[in-house]
XYZ file of C-alpha atoms in Angstrom:
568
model
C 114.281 62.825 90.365
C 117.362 61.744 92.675
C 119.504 64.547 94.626
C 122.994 63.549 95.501
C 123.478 61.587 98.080
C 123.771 63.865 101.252
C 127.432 64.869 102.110
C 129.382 62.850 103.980
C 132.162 64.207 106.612
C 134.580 65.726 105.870
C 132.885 68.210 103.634
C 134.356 68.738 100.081
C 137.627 70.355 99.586
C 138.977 69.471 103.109
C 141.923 66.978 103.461
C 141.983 64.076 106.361
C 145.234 62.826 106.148
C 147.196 61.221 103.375
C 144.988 57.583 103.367
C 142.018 60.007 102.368
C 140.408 58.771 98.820
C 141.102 61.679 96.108
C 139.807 61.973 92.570
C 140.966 64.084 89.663
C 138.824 64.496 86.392
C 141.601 63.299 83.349
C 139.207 63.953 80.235
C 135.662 64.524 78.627
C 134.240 64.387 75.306
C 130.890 64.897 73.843
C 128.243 63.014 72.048
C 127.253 64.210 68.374
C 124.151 61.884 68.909
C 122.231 61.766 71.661
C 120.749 58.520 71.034
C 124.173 56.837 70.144
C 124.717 53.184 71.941
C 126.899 53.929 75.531
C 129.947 52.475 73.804
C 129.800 53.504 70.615
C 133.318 54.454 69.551
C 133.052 56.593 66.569
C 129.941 58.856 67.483
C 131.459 62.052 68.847
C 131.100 65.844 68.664
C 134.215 67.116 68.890
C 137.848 66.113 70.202
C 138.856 65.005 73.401
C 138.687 67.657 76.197
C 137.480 69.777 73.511
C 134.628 72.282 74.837
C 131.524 73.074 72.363
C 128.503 74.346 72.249
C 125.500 72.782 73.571
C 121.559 73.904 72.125
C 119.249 75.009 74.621
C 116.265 72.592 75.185
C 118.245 70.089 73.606
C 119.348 67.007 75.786
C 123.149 66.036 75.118
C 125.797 63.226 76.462
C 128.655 64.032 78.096
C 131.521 61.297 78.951
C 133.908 62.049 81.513
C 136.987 60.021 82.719
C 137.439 60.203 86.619
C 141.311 59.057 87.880
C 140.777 58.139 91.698
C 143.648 56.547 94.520
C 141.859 54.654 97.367
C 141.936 51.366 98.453
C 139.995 48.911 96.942
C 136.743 47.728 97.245
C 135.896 50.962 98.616
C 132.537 52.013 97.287
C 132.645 55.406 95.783
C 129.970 57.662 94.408
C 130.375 60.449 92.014
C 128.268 63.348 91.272
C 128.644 66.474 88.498
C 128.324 70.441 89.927
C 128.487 72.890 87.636
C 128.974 76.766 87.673
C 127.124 79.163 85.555
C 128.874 82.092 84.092
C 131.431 81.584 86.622
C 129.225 82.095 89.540
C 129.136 79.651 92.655
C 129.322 75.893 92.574
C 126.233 74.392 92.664
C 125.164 70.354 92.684
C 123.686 69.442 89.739
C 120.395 67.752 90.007
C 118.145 64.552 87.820
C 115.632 66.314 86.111
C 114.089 65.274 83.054
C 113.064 66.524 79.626
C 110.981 68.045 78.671
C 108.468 67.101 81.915
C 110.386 67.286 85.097
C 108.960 67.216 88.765
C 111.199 70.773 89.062
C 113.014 72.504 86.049
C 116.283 73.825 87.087
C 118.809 75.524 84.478
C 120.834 72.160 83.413
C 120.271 69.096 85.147
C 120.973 64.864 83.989
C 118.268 63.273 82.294
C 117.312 59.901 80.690
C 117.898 57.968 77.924
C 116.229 55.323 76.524
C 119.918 54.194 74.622
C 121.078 52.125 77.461
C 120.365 50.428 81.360
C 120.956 52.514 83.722
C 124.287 51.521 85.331
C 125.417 49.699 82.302
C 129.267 49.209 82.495
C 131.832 51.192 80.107
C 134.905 50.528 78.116
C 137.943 52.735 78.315
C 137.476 55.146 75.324
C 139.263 58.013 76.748
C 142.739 58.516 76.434
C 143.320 60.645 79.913
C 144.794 58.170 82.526
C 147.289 55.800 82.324
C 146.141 54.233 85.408
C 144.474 50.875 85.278
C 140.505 50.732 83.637
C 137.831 49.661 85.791
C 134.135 50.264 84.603
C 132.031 53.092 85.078
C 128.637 53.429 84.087
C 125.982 54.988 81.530
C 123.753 57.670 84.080
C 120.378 57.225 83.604
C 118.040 60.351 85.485
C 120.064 60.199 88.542
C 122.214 62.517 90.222
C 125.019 60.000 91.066
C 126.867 57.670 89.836
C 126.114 53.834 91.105
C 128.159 52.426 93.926
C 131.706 51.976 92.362
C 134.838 49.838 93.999
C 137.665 50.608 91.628
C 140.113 51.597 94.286
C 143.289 53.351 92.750
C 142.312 52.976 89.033
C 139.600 55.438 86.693
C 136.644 54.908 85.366
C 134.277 56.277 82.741
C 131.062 57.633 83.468
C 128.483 59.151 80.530
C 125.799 62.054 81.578
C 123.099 62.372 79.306
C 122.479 66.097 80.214
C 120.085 69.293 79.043
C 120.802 72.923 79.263
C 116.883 74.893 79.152
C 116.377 78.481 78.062
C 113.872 79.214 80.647
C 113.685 77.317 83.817
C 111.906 77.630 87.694
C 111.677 81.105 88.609
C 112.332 82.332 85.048
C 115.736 82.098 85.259
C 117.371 82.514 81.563
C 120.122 80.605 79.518
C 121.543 82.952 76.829
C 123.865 82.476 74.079
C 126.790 82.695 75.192
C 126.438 81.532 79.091
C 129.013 79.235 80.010
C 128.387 76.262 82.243
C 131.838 74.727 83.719
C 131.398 71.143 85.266
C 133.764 69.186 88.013
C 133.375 66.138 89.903
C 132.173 65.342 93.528
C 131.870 62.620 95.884
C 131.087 62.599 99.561
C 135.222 62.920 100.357
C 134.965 66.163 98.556
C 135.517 67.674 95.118
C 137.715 65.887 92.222
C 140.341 68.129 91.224
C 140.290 68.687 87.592
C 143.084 68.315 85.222
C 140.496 69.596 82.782
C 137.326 71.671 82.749
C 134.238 70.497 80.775
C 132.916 74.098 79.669
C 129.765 74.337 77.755
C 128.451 77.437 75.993
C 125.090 77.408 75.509
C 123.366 78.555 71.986
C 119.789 79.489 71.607
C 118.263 78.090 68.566
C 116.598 80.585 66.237
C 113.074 80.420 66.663
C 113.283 78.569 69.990
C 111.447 80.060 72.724
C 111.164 77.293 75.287
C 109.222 77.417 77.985
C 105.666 75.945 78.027
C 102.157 77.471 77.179
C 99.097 79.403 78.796
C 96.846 76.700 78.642
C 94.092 78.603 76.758
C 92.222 77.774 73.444
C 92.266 81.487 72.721
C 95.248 84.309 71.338
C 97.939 84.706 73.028
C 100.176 86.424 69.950
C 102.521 86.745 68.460
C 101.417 90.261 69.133
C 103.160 92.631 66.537
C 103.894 96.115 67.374
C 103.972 98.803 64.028
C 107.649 98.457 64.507
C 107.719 95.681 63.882
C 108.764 94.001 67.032
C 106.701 90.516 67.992
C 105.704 89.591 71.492
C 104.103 86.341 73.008
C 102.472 85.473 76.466
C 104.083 82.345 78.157
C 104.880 80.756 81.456
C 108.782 79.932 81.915
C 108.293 76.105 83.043
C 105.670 73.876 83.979
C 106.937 73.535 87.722
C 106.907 77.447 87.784
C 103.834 79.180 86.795
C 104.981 82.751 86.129
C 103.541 85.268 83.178
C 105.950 86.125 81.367
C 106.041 88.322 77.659
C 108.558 87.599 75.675
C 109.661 89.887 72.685
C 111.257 89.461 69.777
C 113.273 92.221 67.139
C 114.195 90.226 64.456
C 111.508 88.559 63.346
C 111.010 85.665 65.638
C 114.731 84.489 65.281
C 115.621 85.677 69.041
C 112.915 85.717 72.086
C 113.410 87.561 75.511
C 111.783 88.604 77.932
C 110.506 91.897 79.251
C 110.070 94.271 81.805
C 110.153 90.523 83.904
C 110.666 92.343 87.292
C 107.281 93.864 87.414
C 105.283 90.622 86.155
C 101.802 89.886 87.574
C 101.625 88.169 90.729
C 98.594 85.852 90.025
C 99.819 82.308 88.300
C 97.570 79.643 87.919
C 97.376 80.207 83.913
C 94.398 78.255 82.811
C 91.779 80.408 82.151
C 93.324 83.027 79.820
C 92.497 85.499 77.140
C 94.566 88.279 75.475
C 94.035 91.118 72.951
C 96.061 93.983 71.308
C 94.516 97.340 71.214
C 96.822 100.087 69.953
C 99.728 100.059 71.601
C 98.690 97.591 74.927
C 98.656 93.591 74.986
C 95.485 93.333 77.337
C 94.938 90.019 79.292
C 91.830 88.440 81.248
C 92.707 85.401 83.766
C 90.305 83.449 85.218
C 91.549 81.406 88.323
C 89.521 79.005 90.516
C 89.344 82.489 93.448
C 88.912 84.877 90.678
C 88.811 87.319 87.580
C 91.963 89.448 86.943
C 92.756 91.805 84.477
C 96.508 92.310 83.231
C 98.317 94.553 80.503
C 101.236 95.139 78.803
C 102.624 98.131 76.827
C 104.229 97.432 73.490
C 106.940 98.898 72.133
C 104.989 101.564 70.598
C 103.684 103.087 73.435
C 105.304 106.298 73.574
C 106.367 107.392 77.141
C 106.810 103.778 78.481
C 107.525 101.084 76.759
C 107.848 97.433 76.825
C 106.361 97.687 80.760
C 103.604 96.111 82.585
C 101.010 99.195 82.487
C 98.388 97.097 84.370
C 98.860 93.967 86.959
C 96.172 91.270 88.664
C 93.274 94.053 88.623
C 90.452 91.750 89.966
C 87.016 92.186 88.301
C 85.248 89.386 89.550
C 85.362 86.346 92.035
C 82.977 83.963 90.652
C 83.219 80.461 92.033
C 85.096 78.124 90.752
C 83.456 76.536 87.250
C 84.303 73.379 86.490
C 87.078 74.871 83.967
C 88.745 78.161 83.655
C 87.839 79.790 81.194
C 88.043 83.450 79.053
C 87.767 85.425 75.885
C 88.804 88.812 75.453
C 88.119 91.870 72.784
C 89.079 95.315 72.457
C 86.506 97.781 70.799
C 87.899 100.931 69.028
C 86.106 103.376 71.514
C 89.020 101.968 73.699
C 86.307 99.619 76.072
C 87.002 95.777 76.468
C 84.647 92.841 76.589
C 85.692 90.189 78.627
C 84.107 86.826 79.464
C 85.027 84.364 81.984
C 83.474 81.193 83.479
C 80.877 80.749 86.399
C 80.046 76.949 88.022
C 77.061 76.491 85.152
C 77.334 79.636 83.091
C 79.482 82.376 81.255
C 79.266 85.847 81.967
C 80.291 88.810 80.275
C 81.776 92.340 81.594
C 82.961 95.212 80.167
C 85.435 98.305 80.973
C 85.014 101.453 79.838
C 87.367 103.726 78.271
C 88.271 104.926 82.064
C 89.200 101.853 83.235
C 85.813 100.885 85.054
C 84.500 97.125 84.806
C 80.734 96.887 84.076
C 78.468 94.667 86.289
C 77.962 90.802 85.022
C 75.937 89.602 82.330
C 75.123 86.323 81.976
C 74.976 84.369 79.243
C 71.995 82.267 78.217
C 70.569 82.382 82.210
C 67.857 80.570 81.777
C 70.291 78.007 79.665
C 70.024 74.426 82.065
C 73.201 73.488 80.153
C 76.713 74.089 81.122
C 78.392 76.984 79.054
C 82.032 77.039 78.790
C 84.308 77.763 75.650
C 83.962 81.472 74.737
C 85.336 83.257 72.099
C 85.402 86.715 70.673
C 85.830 89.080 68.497
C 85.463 92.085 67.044
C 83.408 92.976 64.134
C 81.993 96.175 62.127
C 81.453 99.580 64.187
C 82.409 97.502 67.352
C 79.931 94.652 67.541
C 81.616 91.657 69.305
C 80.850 88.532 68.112
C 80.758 85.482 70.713
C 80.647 81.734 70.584
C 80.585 79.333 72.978
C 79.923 75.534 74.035
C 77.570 73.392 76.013
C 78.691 70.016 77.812
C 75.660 68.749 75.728
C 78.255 68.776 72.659
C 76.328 71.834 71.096
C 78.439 75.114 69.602
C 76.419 78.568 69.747
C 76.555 82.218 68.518
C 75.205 85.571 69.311
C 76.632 89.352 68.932
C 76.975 91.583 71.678
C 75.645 95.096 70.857
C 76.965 98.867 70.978
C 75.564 98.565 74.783
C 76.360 95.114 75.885
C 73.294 93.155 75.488
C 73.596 90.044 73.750
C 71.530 89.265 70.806
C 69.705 86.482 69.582
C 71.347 82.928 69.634
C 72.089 81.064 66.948
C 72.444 77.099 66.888
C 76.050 76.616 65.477
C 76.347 72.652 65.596
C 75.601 69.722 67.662
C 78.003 66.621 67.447
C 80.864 68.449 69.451
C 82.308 66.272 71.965
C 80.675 66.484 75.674
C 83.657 65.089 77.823
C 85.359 68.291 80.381
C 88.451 68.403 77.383
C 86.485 69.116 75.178
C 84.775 72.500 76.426
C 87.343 74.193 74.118
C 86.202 72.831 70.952
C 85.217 76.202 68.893
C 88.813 77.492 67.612
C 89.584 81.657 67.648
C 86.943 83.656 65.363
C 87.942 84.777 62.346
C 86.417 88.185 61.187
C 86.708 89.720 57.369
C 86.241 93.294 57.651
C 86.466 93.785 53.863
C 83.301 91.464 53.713
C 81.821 91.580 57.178
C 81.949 88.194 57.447
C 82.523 85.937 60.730
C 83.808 82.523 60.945
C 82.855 79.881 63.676
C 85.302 77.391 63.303
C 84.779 74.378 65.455
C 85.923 70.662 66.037
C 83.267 67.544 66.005
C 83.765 64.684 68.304
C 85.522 62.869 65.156
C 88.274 65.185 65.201
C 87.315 66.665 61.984
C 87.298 70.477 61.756
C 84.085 72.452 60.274
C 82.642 76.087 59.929
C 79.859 78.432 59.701
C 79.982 82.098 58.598
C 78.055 84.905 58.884
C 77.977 87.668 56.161
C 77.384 90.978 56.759
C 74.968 89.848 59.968
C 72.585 87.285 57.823
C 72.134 84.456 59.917
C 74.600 81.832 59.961
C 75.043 79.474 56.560
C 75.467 75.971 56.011
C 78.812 73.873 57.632
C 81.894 73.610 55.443
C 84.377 71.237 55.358
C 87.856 72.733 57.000
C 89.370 69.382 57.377
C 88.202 65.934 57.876
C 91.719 64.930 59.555
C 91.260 64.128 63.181
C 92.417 67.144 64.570
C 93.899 66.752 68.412
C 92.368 67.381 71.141
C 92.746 68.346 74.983
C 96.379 67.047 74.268
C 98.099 67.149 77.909
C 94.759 68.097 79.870
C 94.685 71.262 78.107
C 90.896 71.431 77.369
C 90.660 72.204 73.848
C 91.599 71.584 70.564
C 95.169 71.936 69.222
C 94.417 74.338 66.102
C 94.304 77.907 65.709
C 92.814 79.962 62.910
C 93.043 83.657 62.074
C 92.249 86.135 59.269
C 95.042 86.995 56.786
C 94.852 88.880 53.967
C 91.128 89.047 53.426
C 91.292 84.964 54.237
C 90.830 82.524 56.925
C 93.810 80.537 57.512
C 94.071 77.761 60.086
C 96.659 75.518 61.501
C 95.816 72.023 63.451
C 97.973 69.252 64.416
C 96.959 66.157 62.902
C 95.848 63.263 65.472
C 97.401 60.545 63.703
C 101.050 61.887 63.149
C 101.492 64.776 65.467
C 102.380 66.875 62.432
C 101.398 70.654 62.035
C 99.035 71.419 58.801
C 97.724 74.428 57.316
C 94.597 75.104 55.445
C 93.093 78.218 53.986
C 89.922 79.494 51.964
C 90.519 80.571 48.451
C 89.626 83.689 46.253
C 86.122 81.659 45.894
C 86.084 81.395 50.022
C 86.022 77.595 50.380
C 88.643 75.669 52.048
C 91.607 74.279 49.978
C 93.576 70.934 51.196
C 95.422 71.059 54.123
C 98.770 70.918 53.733
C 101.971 69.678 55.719
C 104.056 72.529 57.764
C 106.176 70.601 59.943
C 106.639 67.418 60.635
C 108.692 64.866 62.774
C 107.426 66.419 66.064
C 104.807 65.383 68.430
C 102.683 68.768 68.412
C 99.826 69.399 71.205
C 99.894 73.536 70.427
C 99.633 76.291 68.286
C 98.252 79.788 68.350
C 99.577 82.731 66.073
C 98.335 85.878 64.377
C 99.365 87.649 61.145
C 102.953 89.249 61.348
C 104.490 91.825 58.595
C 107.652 90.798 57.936
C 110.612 93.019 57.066
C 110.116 93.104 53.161
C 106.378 94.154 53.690
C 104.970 90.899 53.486
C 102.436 89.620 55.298
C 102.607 85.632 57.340
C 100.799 83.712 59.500
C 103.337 84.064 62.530
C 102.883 81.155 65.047
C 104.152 79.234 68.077
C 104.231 75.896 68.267
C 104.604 73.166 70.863
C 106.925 70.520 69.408
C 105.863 67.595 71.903
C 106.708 69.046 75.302
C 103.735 66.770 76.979
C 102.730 69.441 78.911
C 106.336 70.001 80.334
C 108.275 72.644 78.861
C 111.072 73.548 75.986
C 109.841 72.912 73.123
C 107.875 76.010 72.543
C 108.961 77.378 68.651
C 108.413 80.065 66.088
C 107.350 79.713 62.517
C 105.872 81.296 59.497
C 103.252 80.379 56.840
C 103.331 82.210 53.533
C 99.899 82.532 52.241
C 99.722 80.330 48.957
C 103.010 78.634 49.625
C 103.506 75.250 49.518
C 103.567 73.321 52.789
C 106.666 70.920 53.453
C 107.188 67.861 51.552
């Protein structure tokens, strides 16, 4: 990242005398292509000095002509500020998509298309006064050194607008972002104003992800409403919820001026009981609990009912970790990470948090990777890992003992990313069965199941597709899987394309072929959790990280229809 060069004297806007350089911004016109070559002369959005809309989360180019007098040989530098919404003039900075070093609300960025400094033609029609070159910007603030004297130039900005940025600050549709020109005699007067207005993509909810192997929504309230857990940027590691009221075409978020104080969102867990999005976060100090009313809640909704409510300080284990359930007497289970072990509390009805339980404590292996959830009359189910590359399974009882283990599988891979190898449990009420789901150090995904508490059966075949894992040092596997309509559905991203598939079990309750959802993206995430839509049907609503690599942006919403086919 490179900030303007610092001011020099006199400061912008002030005049020295009539030999002082000046510069006045003639015309602009945007790119339809964002990888088009720097002088392509065809490959254009709009008209000249024509303003348009720009996509969140979606880097543009953005040619401007800049008419200066000065004598020659003079070397100049130029720089963009923009104004948002018609607020104060601020420099605008090189950060880049979608991982920057800081993520501010538009900034320059590269591109790959040409050098930097490479030298333009005169395609704009603006000046009449003599051409000499500008340059293609490449992830820097200013412009290179330039000697033109009394003549313009051309100068193209490969730029991005984001929906969420540091401090969750928020690009709507509709925002305006007007741009002039700067340079260390002071600001270019402008003969026209680039304006952008910024539109947010349905389905886009930018941002970047909880790094967690476990749910984190879409949470959907009986009205309908969906809500998600999410930080805002990578550089800025806030909690956010973010809601949506039509059906995951618009995101926002809520209530964001009471949020949690505690970031470090690594070892997270989240469950939905009634009307209240519950939340366990394990940091490397300690154990919080958060939560979140719904929009069902009747005397206050869409608030934060509960924030950083410590539990536990364990010390730090090698990874955060934590699984979460709600019980219908209105308790929670919750199980976070210790250096060697996993341990298990639970909070009553009243709000009070059990002593620790640990799991397996005579277990000379290191435990890591819970998950949960809950079965018949309240049992919780829980699975977990070993750094041994074994997967195992016991129930937690009506008083919060843990029962006998079971062996799941061996074979699961033993490096620290892959602690998070056993994807979310999937539970069939209608047959009281449970589903461990897991991923092999191949990549390939398998399960057990449980029916109606019978010890576990034999491994099935969920996918033999490597399946990604601990994509951007996120510690587990990049599928999710949930139950839907009396099935287990599952979505991975596939290792070899980056593409999202789905697979599900039949009426017979073995896996089908995994078919293609979306393709042409790099994906490293995906959680979801079954949404009713409008009509009364019922899909697997998920997020899904389009190839952010661990920066932020690219977060989006999408639906699988049970039985449908996947793309082509």
């Amino acid at each position: 990242m490179a900030a303007p060069p610092a001011m020099a004297q006199p400061a912008p806007g002030v005049a020295t005398g009539s030999s002082a350089p000046s510069c006045t911004l003639t015309a602009f016109r945007m790119r339809s292509d964002f990888e088009s070559p720097l002088n392509d002369t065809t490959d254009w959005a709009g008209a000249t000095n024509e303003a348009l809309a720009v996509n969140a989360d979606q880097p543009f180019r953005l040619r401007l002509e800049l008419e200066a007098e000065g004598p020659a040989g003079q070397p100049r530098r130029f720089w963009l500020q923009y104004r948002h919404n018609g607020g104060a003039w601020t420099d605008l900075q090189a950060a880049d998509f979608p991982y920057p070093l800081v993520t501010p609300p538009i900034s320059v960025v590269a591109n790959g298309e040409y050098t930097p400094g490479e030298a333009t033609l005169d395609l704009l029609p603006g000046s009449r006064a003599p051409f000499h070159a500008g340059a293609g910007i490449v992830a820097e603030a200013a412009t290179p050194s330039w000697t033109g004297g009394s003549a313009h130039g051309e100068w193209e900005w490969p730029l991005v607008v984001r929906r969420f940025s540091d401090h969750a600050h928020t690009n709507d549709t509709g925002d305006t972002y007007e741009l002039r020109a700067a340079e260390a005699f002071g600001t270019c007067s402008s003969a026209v104003v680039p304006t952008l207005t910024v539109t947010v993509p349905d389905g886009l909810l930018g941002g970047t992800f909880v790094e967690t192997p476990g749910p984190i929504g879409p949470w959907q309230a009986r009205n309908g409403d969906l809500y998600f857990l999410m930080e805002p940027a990578e550089t800025s590691n806030m909690l956010m919820v973010v809601k949506s009221s039509d059906g995951g075409r618009s995101w926002r978020e809520v209530d964001g001026g009471h949020r949690p104080a505690t970031g470090d969102l690594e070892g997270f867990a989240a469950t939905l009981a009634g009307d209240t999005v519950h939340m366990l976060h394990q940091t490397s100090e300690a154990v919080f609990h958060h939560a979140f009313r719904t929009s069902d809640h009747p005397t206050a909704p869409d608030t934060w009912a509960v924030r950083d409510e410590q539990l536990a300080a364990p010390e730090e284990p090698p990874i955060q970790v934590a699984a979460l359930a709600a019980r219908p007497d209105g308790s929670l289970l919750g199980v976070y990470g210790t250096p060697t072990h996993i341990e298990l509390r639970i909070r009553d009805a009243g709000g009070r948090w059990s002593d620790a339980t640990v799991i397996d404590p005579d277990s000379d292996a290191l435990l890591s990777g819970p998950m949960l959830a809950t079965g018949k009359d309240g049992a919780v189910h829980l699975a977990y890992t070993d750094r041994r590359g074994n997967a195992w399974y016991r129930t937690i009882g009506h008083d919060g003992l843990p029962g006998p283990r079971q062996h799941v599988a061996d074979g699961l891979g033993r490096a620290e990313t892959d602690v998070g190898s056993i994807l979310p449990l999937v539970y069939l009420p209608a047959t009281d069965t449970l589903m461990v789901i897991y991923r092999l150090a191949n990549g390939a995904l398998r399960e057990r199941r449980s029916v109606g508490g019978a010890p576990l059966g034999g491994p099935r075949v969920v996918t033999d597709r490597v399946v990604i894992q601990g994509a951007v040092d996120s510690d587990q596997t990049a599928a999710d899987a949930i139950a839907l309509d009396g099935r287990a559905q599952v979505l991975f991203v596939d290792a070899d394309s980056g593409s999202l598939f789905h697979a599900a079990t039949g009426d017979d309750g073995e896996w089908g072929p995994a078919t293609l959802q979306v393709d042409d993206i790099d994906g490293q995430w995906v959680r979801g959790r079954p949404v009713r839509r409008a009509d009364g049907s019922l899909v697997y609503g998920h997020v899904y990280d389009a190839g952010s690599n661990g920066g932020s942006g690219l977060n989006r919403y999408g639906e699988v229809e049970p039985g449908a086919p996947g793309a082509e």
